[in-house]
Short mmCIF file of C-alpha atoms and ligand atoms in Angstrom, two decimals:
data_model
loop_
_atom_site.label_atom_id
_atom_site.label_comp_id
_atom_site.label_asym_id
_atom_site.label_seq_id
_atom_site.Cartn_x
_atom_site.Cartn_y
_atom_site.Cartn_z
CA MET A 1 18.49 -26.64 9.53
CA SER A 2 16.92 -23.28 10.41
CA LYS A 3 13.62 -23.37 12.33
CA GLN A 4 12.72 -19.69 12.00
CA ILE A 5 13.25 -17.14 9.28
CA THR A 6 12.24 -13.55 8.51
CA VAL A 7 11.97 -12.35 4.92
CA SER A 8 10.70 -9.14 3.35
CA ALA A 9 9.46 -8.08 -0.09
CA PRO A 10 8.93 -4.60 -1.54
CA GLY A 11 5.70 -2.95 -2.58
CA LYS A 12 5.30 -1.66 -6.13
CA LEU A 13 3.96 1.09 -8.36
CA VAL A 14 3.05 0.72 -12.03
CA LEU A 15 4.80 3.34 -14.13
CA PHE A 16 3.29 2.43 -17.53
CA GLY A 17 1.02 -0.10 -19.19
CA GLU A 18 -1.51 -1.20 -16.56
CA HIS A 19 -4.61 -2.97 -17.94
CA ALA A 20 -3.05 -3.39 -21.40
CA VAL A 21 -0.62 -5.82 -19.71
CA VAL A 22 -3.52 -8.19 -18.99
CA HIS A 23 -4.13 -8.20 -22.76
CA GLY A 24 -0.62 -9.31 -23.67
CA LYS A 25 1.11 -5.91 -23.88
CA PRO A 26 4.23 -4.95 -21.88
CA CYS A 27 4.20 -2.80 -18.77
CA ILE A 28 6.83 -1.11 -16.58
CA VAL A 29 6.65 -1.60 -12.82
CA THR A 30 8.95 -0.31 -10.11
CA SER A 31 9.54 -1.60 -6.58
CA VAL A 32 9.24 0.77 -3.61
CA ASN A 33 11.21 0.84 -0.37
CA GLN A 34 8.14 0.21 1.79
CA ARG A 35 8.24 -3.51 2.52
CA LEU A 36 6.08 -6.28 3.89
CA SER A 37 7.96 -8.64 6.17
CA LEU A 38 7.04 -12.15 7.17
CA LYS A 39 8.41 -14.31 9.97
CA ALA A 40 8.01 -18.05 9.44
CA GLU A 41 8.59 -20.82 11.92
CA LYS A 42 8.43 -24.61 11.68
CA LEU A 43 6.02 -26.28 14.11
CA GLU A 44 5.97 -29.84 15.51
CA GLU A 45 2.18 -29.91 15.26
CA ALA A 46 0.69 -30.34 11.75
CA VAL A 47 -1.06 -26.96 11.74
CA PHE A 48 -1.04 -23.67 9.84
CA GLU A 49 -0.99 -20.55 12.00
CA LEU A 50 -1.09 -16.91 10.92
CA GLU A 51 -0.87 -13.54 12.65
CA ALA A 52 -1.41 -10.63 10.24
CA PRO A 53 -2.66 -7.74 12.40
CA ASP A 54 -2.38 -5.20 9.53
CA VAL A 55 -5.19 -7.05 7.74
CA ASP A 56 -7.15 -8.04 10.88
CA ILE A 57 -5.95 -11.63 11.16
CA LYS A 58 -5.34 -12.60 14.78
CA GLY A 59 -4.90 -16.11 16.22
CA TYR A 60 -5.76 -17.81 12.91
CA LYS A 61 -5.09 -21.56 13.11
CA LYS A 62 -6.20 -24.65 11.19
CA ALA A 63 -5.08 -28.25 10.58
CA LEU A 64 -2.54 -28.59 7.78
CA THR A 65 -4.95 -30.97 6.02
CA ASP A 66 -7.51 -28.11 5.85
CA VAL A 67 -5.16 -25.51 4.41
CA GLY A 68 -6.71 -23.91 1.33
CA LYS A 69 -10.14 -25.32 2.16
CA GLY A 70 -13.36 -23.80 3.52
CA ASP A 71 -14.02 -20.10 4.09
CA ILE A 72 -10.70 -18.29 4.22
CA PRO A 73 -10.72 -14.70 5.56
CA LYS A 74 -9.55 -12.18 2.97
CA GLY A 75 -6.44 -11.17 4.93
CA ALA A 76 -5.25 -14.80 5.16
CA GLN A 77 -5.88 -15.92 1.58
CA PHE A 78 -2.54 -15.21 -0.07
CA VAL A 79 -0.31 -16.64 2.67
CA GLU A 80 -2.56 -19.67 3.10
CA LEU A 81 -2.92 -20.52 -0.59
CA ALA A 82 0.79 -19.92 -1.28
CA THR A 83 1.49 -22.36 1.57
CA ARG A 84 -0.93 -24.92 0.17
CA ASN A 85 0.58 -24.63 -3.31
CA PHE A 86 4.15 -24.84 -2.05
CA LEU A 87 3.57 -27.78 0.33
CA ALA A 88 1.55 -29.69 -2.27
CA LYS A 89 4.16 -29.19 -4.98
CA HIS A 90 7.02 -30.32 -2.75
CA LYS A 91 5.05 -32.97 -0.80
CA ILE A 92 5.87 -31.43 2.60
CA LYS A 93 3.73 -32.16 5.65
CA GLY A 94 5.39 -29.94 8.30
CA GLY A 95 3.45 -27.41 10.37
CA VAL A 96 4.21 -23.68 9.98
CA ARG A 97 3.48 -20.43 11.77
CA PHE A 98 3.59 -17.07 9.99
CA GLU A 99 3.51 -13.50 11.18
CA THR A 100 3.36 -10.52 8.81
CA VAL A 101 4.17 -6.87 9.46
CA SER A 102 3.71 -4.24 6.75
CA GLN A 103 5.35 -0.84 6.42
CA PHE A 104 2.49 0.28 4.17
CA LYS A 105 -1.29 0.19 4.37
CA SER A 106 -2.94 -2.56 2.32
CA THR A 107 -5.25 0.15 0.88
CA PHE A 108 -2.40 2.02 -0.90
CA GLY A 109 -2.39 -0.37 -3.85
CA PHE A 110 1.30 -1.10 -3.28
CA GLY A 111 0.64 -4.81 -3.76
CA SER A 112 0.48 -6.20 -0.23
CA SER A 113 -1.13 -9.42 -1.50
CA SER A 114 1.70 -10.05 -3.94
CA ALA A 115 4.38 -9.13 -1.44
CA SER A 116 2.90 -11.55 1.12
CA THR A 117 2.66 -14.29 -1.52
CA VAL A 118 6.28 -13.84 -2.56
CA ASP A 119 7.38 -13.67 1.09
CA THR A 120 5.58 -16.94 1.83
CA VAL A 121 7.17 -18.83 -1.07
CA LYS A 122 10.59 -17.43 -0.18
CA ALA A 123 10.25 -18.27 3.53
CA LEU A 124 9.04 -21.83 2.86
CA SER A 125 11.80 -22.52 0.34
CA GLU A 126 14.39 -21.34 2.89
CA LEU A 127 12.80 -23.14 5.88
CA PHE A 128 12.50 -26.46 4.04
CA LYS A 129 15.75 -25.97 2.09
CA ILE A 130 14.17 -26.33 -1.33
CA LYS A 131 16.04 -24.55 -4.10
CA LEU A 132 13.67 -22.99 -6.59
CA SER A 133 14.69 -21.57 -9.94
CA ASN A 134 13.33 -18.08 -10.71
CA ASP A 135 10.86 -19.74 -13.03
CA GLU A 136 9.59 -22.26 -10.43
CA PHE A 137 9.40 -19.53 -7.82
CA PHE A 138 7.35 -17.28 -10.07
CA LYS A 139 5.03 -20.14 -11.12
CA ILE A 140 4.01 -20.99 -7.54
CA ALA A 141 3.45 -17.32 -6.72
CA TYR A 142 1.47 -16.70 -9.92
CA LYS A 143 -0.70 -19.80 -9.44
CA THR A 144 -1.55 -18.49 -5.96
CA VAL A 145 -2.74 -15.13 -7.29
CA ILE A 146 -4.80 -16.75 -10.05
CA ASP A 147 -6.31 -19.29 -7.60
CA ILE A 148 -7.56 -16.37 -5.50
CA ALA A 149 -8.25 -13.44 -7.81
CA GLY A 150 -8.94 -15.36 -11.04
CA VAL A 151 -7.31 -12.53 -13.05
CA GLY A 152 -4.00 -10.67 -12.96
CA SER A 153 -0.87 -10.26 -15.02
CA GLY A 154 1.59 -11.00 -12.20
CA PHE A 155 3.77 -7.89 -12.74
CA ASP A 156 3.45 -7.12 -9.03
CA LEU A 157 4.89 -10.54 -8.19
CA ALA A 158 7.83 -9.79 -10.47
CA ALA A 159 8.47 -6.50 -8.65
CA ALA A 160 8.19 -8.16 -5.22
CA THR A 161 10.52 -10.99 -6.30
CA PHE A 162 13.17 -9.18 -8.30
CA GLY A 163 12.92 -5.55 -7.13
CA ASP A 164 14.37 -2.84 -9.42
CA THR A 165 12.25 -1.33 -12.21
CA ILE A 166 11.06 -4.04 -14.56
CA TYR A 167 9.84 -4.25 -18.14
CA TYR A 168 7.31 -7.08 -17.91
CA VAL A 169 5.24 -9.20 -20.28
CA TYR A 170 2.54 -11.45 -18.83
CA PRO A 171 2.64 -14.11 -17.41
CA GLY A 172 6.32 -13.68 -16.66
CA LYS A 173 7.20 -14.21 -20.34
CA ILE A 174 9.62 -11.27 -20.13
CA ILE A 175 10.99 -9.97 -16.82
CA GLU A 176 13.67 -7.46 -17.76
CA PRO A 177 15.24 -5.32 -15.02
CA LEU A 178 15.97 -1.82 -16.37
CA LYS A 179 18.62 -1.21 -13.71
CA LEU A 180 17.59 2.40 -13.10
CA LYS A 181 19.52 4.21 -10.39
CA SER A 182 16.93 6.80 -9.42
CA LEU A 183 13.64 8.33 -10.48
CA PRO A 184 12.22 11.63 -9.17
CA LEU A 185 8.78 10.18 -8.49
CA ILE A 186 6.08 11.67 -6.25
CA VAL A 187 3.23 9.49 -4.98
CA GLY A 188 -0.21 10.73 -3.99
CA TYR A 189 -2.76 8.50 -2.28
CA THR A 190 -6.41 9.29 -3.06
CA GLY A 191 -7.77 7.75 0.14
CA VAL A 192 -10.10 5.64 -1.99
CA LYS A 193 -9.75 1.87 -2.30
CA PHE A 194 -11.03 0.13 -5.40
CA ASP A 195 -11.12 -3.59 -6.13
CA THR A 196 -8.58 -4.51 -8.86
CA PRO A 197 -10.31 -7.69 -10.21
CA THR A 198 -13.58 -5.73 -10.59
CA LEU A 199 -11.86 -3.10 -12.76
CA VAL A 200 -9.95 -5.72 -14.77
CA LYS A 201 -13.24 -7.54 -15.47
CA GLN A 202 -14.92 -4.24 -16.39
CA VAL A 203 -12.19 -3.51 -18.97
CA ASN A 204 -12.40 -7.10 -20.25
CA ALA A 205 -16.16 -6.75 -20.75
CA SER A 206 -15.75 -3.46 -22.65
CA ALA A 207 -12.96 -5.00 -24.75
CA LEU A 208 -15.37 -7.76 -25.76
CA LYS A 209 -18.03 -5.22 -26.64
CA TYR A 210 -15.68 -2.96 -28.65
CA PRO A 211 -12.93 -5.37 -29.78
CA VAL A 212 -11.41 -3.21 -32.51
CA LEU A 213 -11.43 0.01 -30.48
CA TYR A 214 -9.92 -1.63 -27.41
CA LYS A 215 -7.28 -3.44 -29.44
CA THR A 216 -6.22 -0.06 -30.83
CA ILE A 217 -6.02 1.46 -27.35
CA PHE A 218 -3.96 -1.48 -26.00
CA ASN A 219 -1.63 -1.19 -29.02
CA GLN A 220 -1.15 2.53 -28.37
CA ILE A 221 -0.36 1.85 -24.72
CA ALA A 222 2.21 -0.72 -25.87
CA LEU A 223 3.88 1.93 -28.05
CA ILE A 224 3.99 4.31 -25.08
CA VAL A 225 5.62 1.60 -22.93
CA GLU A 226 8.35 0.99 -25.54
CA ASP A 227 9.12 4.72 -25.77
CA ALA A 228 9.03 5.04 -21.99
CA LYS A 229 11.51 2.19 -21.58
CA THR A 230 14.04 4.05 -23.75
CA ALA A 231 13.32 7.45 -22.17
CA LEU A 232 13.69 6.04 -18.64
CA LYS A 233 17.05 4.50 -19.48
CA LYS A 234 18.21 7.82 -20.98
CA LYS A 235 16.84 9.75 -17.97
CA ASP A 236 14.87 11.90 -20.42
CA TYR A 237 12.35 12.87 -17.74
CA GLN A 238 10.63 15.51 -19.86
CA LYS A 239 9.70 12.77 -22.30
CA VAL A 240 8.86 10.24 -19.56
CA GLY A 241 6.42 12.84 -18.15
CA GLU A 242 4.81 13.46 -21.53
CA LEU A 243 4.41 9.72 -22.03
CA MET A 244 2.81 9.46 -18.57
CA ASN A 245 0.24 12.05 -19.66
CA LEU A 246 -0.45 10.15 -22.86
CA ASN A 247 -0.85 6.89 -20.95
CA GLN A 248 -3.21 8.62 -18.51
CA GLY A 249 -5.40 9.82 -21.38
CA LEU A 250 -5.75 6.27 -22.65
CA LEU A 251 -6.49 4.92 -19.16
CA ASP A 252 -9.27 7.50 -18.96
CA THR A 253 -10.55 6.23 -22.31
CA LEU A 254 -10.55 2.69 -20.87
CA GLY A 255 -12.87 3.99 -18.14
CA VAL A 256 -10.66 3.43 -15.10
CA ASN A 257 -9.96 7.04 -14.15
CA SER A 258 -11.89 8.81 -11.37
CA GLY A 259 -12.68 12.36 -10.24
CA ILE A 260 -10.27 12.30 -7.31
CA LEU A 261 -7.47 10.78 -9.40
CA SER A 262 -7.96 13.51 -12.03
CA LYS A 263 -7.93 16.19 -9.36
CA LEU A 264 -4.58 15.06 -7.96
CA ILE A 265 -3.11 14.46 -11.43
CA TYR A 266 -4.04 17.94 -12.71
CA ALA A 267 -2.87 19.54 -9.45
CA ALA A 268 0.54 17.90 -9.93
CA ARG A 269 0.78 18.91 -13.60
CA ASP A 270 -0.30 22.50 -12.87
CA ALA A 271 2.35 22.76 -10.15
CA GLY A 272 5.12 21.93 -12.63
CA ALA A 273 5.36 18.13 -12.84
CA TYR A 274 6.76 16.73 -16.10
CA GLY A 275 3.72 14.44 -16.13
CA ALA A 276 1.30 12.51 -13.94
CA LYS A 277 -0.95 9.48 -14.15
CA LEU A 278 -2.78 6.94 -12.06
CA SER A 279 -0.85 3.86 -10.97
CA GLY A 280 -2.48 0.44 -10.91
CA ALA A 281 -6.05 -0.57 -11.62
CA GLY A 282 -7.49 2.93 -11.15
CA GLY A 283 -10.72 4.03 -9.50
CA GLY A 284 -8.62 5.24 -6.54
CA ASP A 285 -5.42 3.99 -4.87
CA CYS A 286 -2.41 6.13 -5.88
CA MET A 287 -1.38 8.56 -8.59
CA ILE A 288 2.22 9.22 -9.51
CA ALA A 289 3.95 12.32 -10.81
CA LEU A 290 7.43 12.90 -12.16
CA ALA A 291 8.84 16.32 -11.34
CA PRO A 292 12.09 18.27 -11.52
CA GLU A 293 13.78 18.52 -8.11
CA ASN A 294 13.10 22.28 -7.91
CA LYS A 295 9.36 21.66 -8.37
CA ARG A 296 9.04 18.70 -5.98
CA ALA A 297 7.90 20.76 -2.97
CA ALA A 298 5.33 22.66 -5.04
CA VAL A 299 3.95 19.45 -6.58
CA GLU A 300 3.69 17.75 -3.18
CA LYS A 301 1.92 20.81 -1.77
CA ALA A 302 -0.52 20.88 -4.70
CA ILE A 303 -1.35 17.17 -4.30
CA THR A 304 -2.02 17.69 -0.58
CA ALA A 305 -4.12 20.81 -1.24
CA ALA A 306 -6.18 18.81 -3.75
CA GLY A 307 -7.05 16.26 -1.04
CA GLY A 308 -4.31 13.67 -1.55
CA GLN A 309 -1.82 12.21 0.88
CA VAL A 310 1.78 12.35 -0.29
CA ILE A 311 3.63 9.10 0.44
CA GLN A 312 7.42 9.34 0.54
CA VAL A 313 8.96 6.40 -1.28
CA GLU A 314 12.17 5.51 -2.97
CA VAL A 315 11.91 3.32 -6.04
CA ASN A 316 14.15 0.65 -7.67
CA THR A 317 14.67 -1.17 -4.37
CA GLN A 318 15.76 -4.74 -3.67
CA GLY A 319 13.45 -7.70 -4.30
CA VAL A 320 12.52 -10.35 -1.74
CA LYS A 321 15.32 -11.01 0.74
CA VAL A 322 16.13 -12.86 3.94
CA GLU A 323 16.24 -10.43 6.86
CA LYS A 324 16.99 -12.87 9.68
CA ASN A 325 17.74 -16.59 9.90
CA ASP A 326 17.72 -18.30 13.34
O1 LIG B 401 -4.31 -2.29 -8.72
P1 LIG B 401 -2.96 -2.85 -8.89
O2 LIG B 401 -1.90 -1.93 -8.36
O3 LIG B 401 -2.84 -4.23 -8.37
O4 LIG B 401 -2.66 -2.92 -10.45
C1 LIG B 401 -3.49 -3.61 -11.33
C2 LIG B 401 -2.94 -3.55 -12.72
C3 LIG B 401 -3.78 -4.25 -13.77
O5 LIG B 401 -3.03 -4.18 -14.98
C4 LIG B 401 -5.08 -3.52 -13.97
C5 LIG B 401 -4.06 -5.70 -13.43
C6 LIG B 401 -2.88 -6.63 -13.55
O6 LIG B 401 -2.90 -7.68 -12.89
O7 LIG B 401 -1.95 -6.37 -14.32
#
């Protein structure tokens, strides 16, 4: 039986349908080739240990009986609660030590929390030789996110688990890989971090205040997602770009756009992108643009000149996987 294992899961970007997905509509999410890896080791002592230097967790240790209890530092929450949920479900009492290393900053909005949750469930199932169906795997990961954040559709868990580009309906009701080969995507980071649950709750509150209006907006976003799914499969990038612009307009209507996001989005469009929009909860994090290959350099330059940081990523990558098994 293996005593030590290293796994890794990809980050993600939302292509279409953020926010509306929390209200039962579909979204499209893609995985990116920047990964978060996690090394897990069985311990004789009944303790939980975590090193996660990227999120300021150093020398974190507690008794296994205290896992999931008391004040848990933000950077430790997802690994710790995923461990609690996994061990409780499978009645395991063994000690474990984890170490995470990320290829991307947790501020990018690439889904480091989800990737670390998925990594933890994967590593524990391998270490303790417990076979989980896709459904069981997803349930433990999703429970972890809800235990911590209270809200969330779980699309980021689907991307971290299955990779590829996925058509998703909450809470894992539909997880359909679109099997795209490539996508000429450009990513611009605003440098601003915004809290996702705060924005989700803000949209929820407005949706309660203006139920008919918001329902209409969510329905329109759902129509965009359906068209985008077909256009992506056909590689009709002109249309995908136009649909991105339409989706962005509706996200602005929902109140989750920001000045800096707009600046980068318009810079990308003016430099020849097919289309551009924010990706994720909004407020900050990243914007994405789709551009013809001969316009890529100009779009990247325009995003940088507008104050953004271009992040080089490839999309449609592999989901969670075992990197090393000792
Ligand atoms: O901020 P991100 O990248 O985690 O995306 C949030 C997307 C929302 O639809 C607003 C919330 C969710 O859980 O689906």
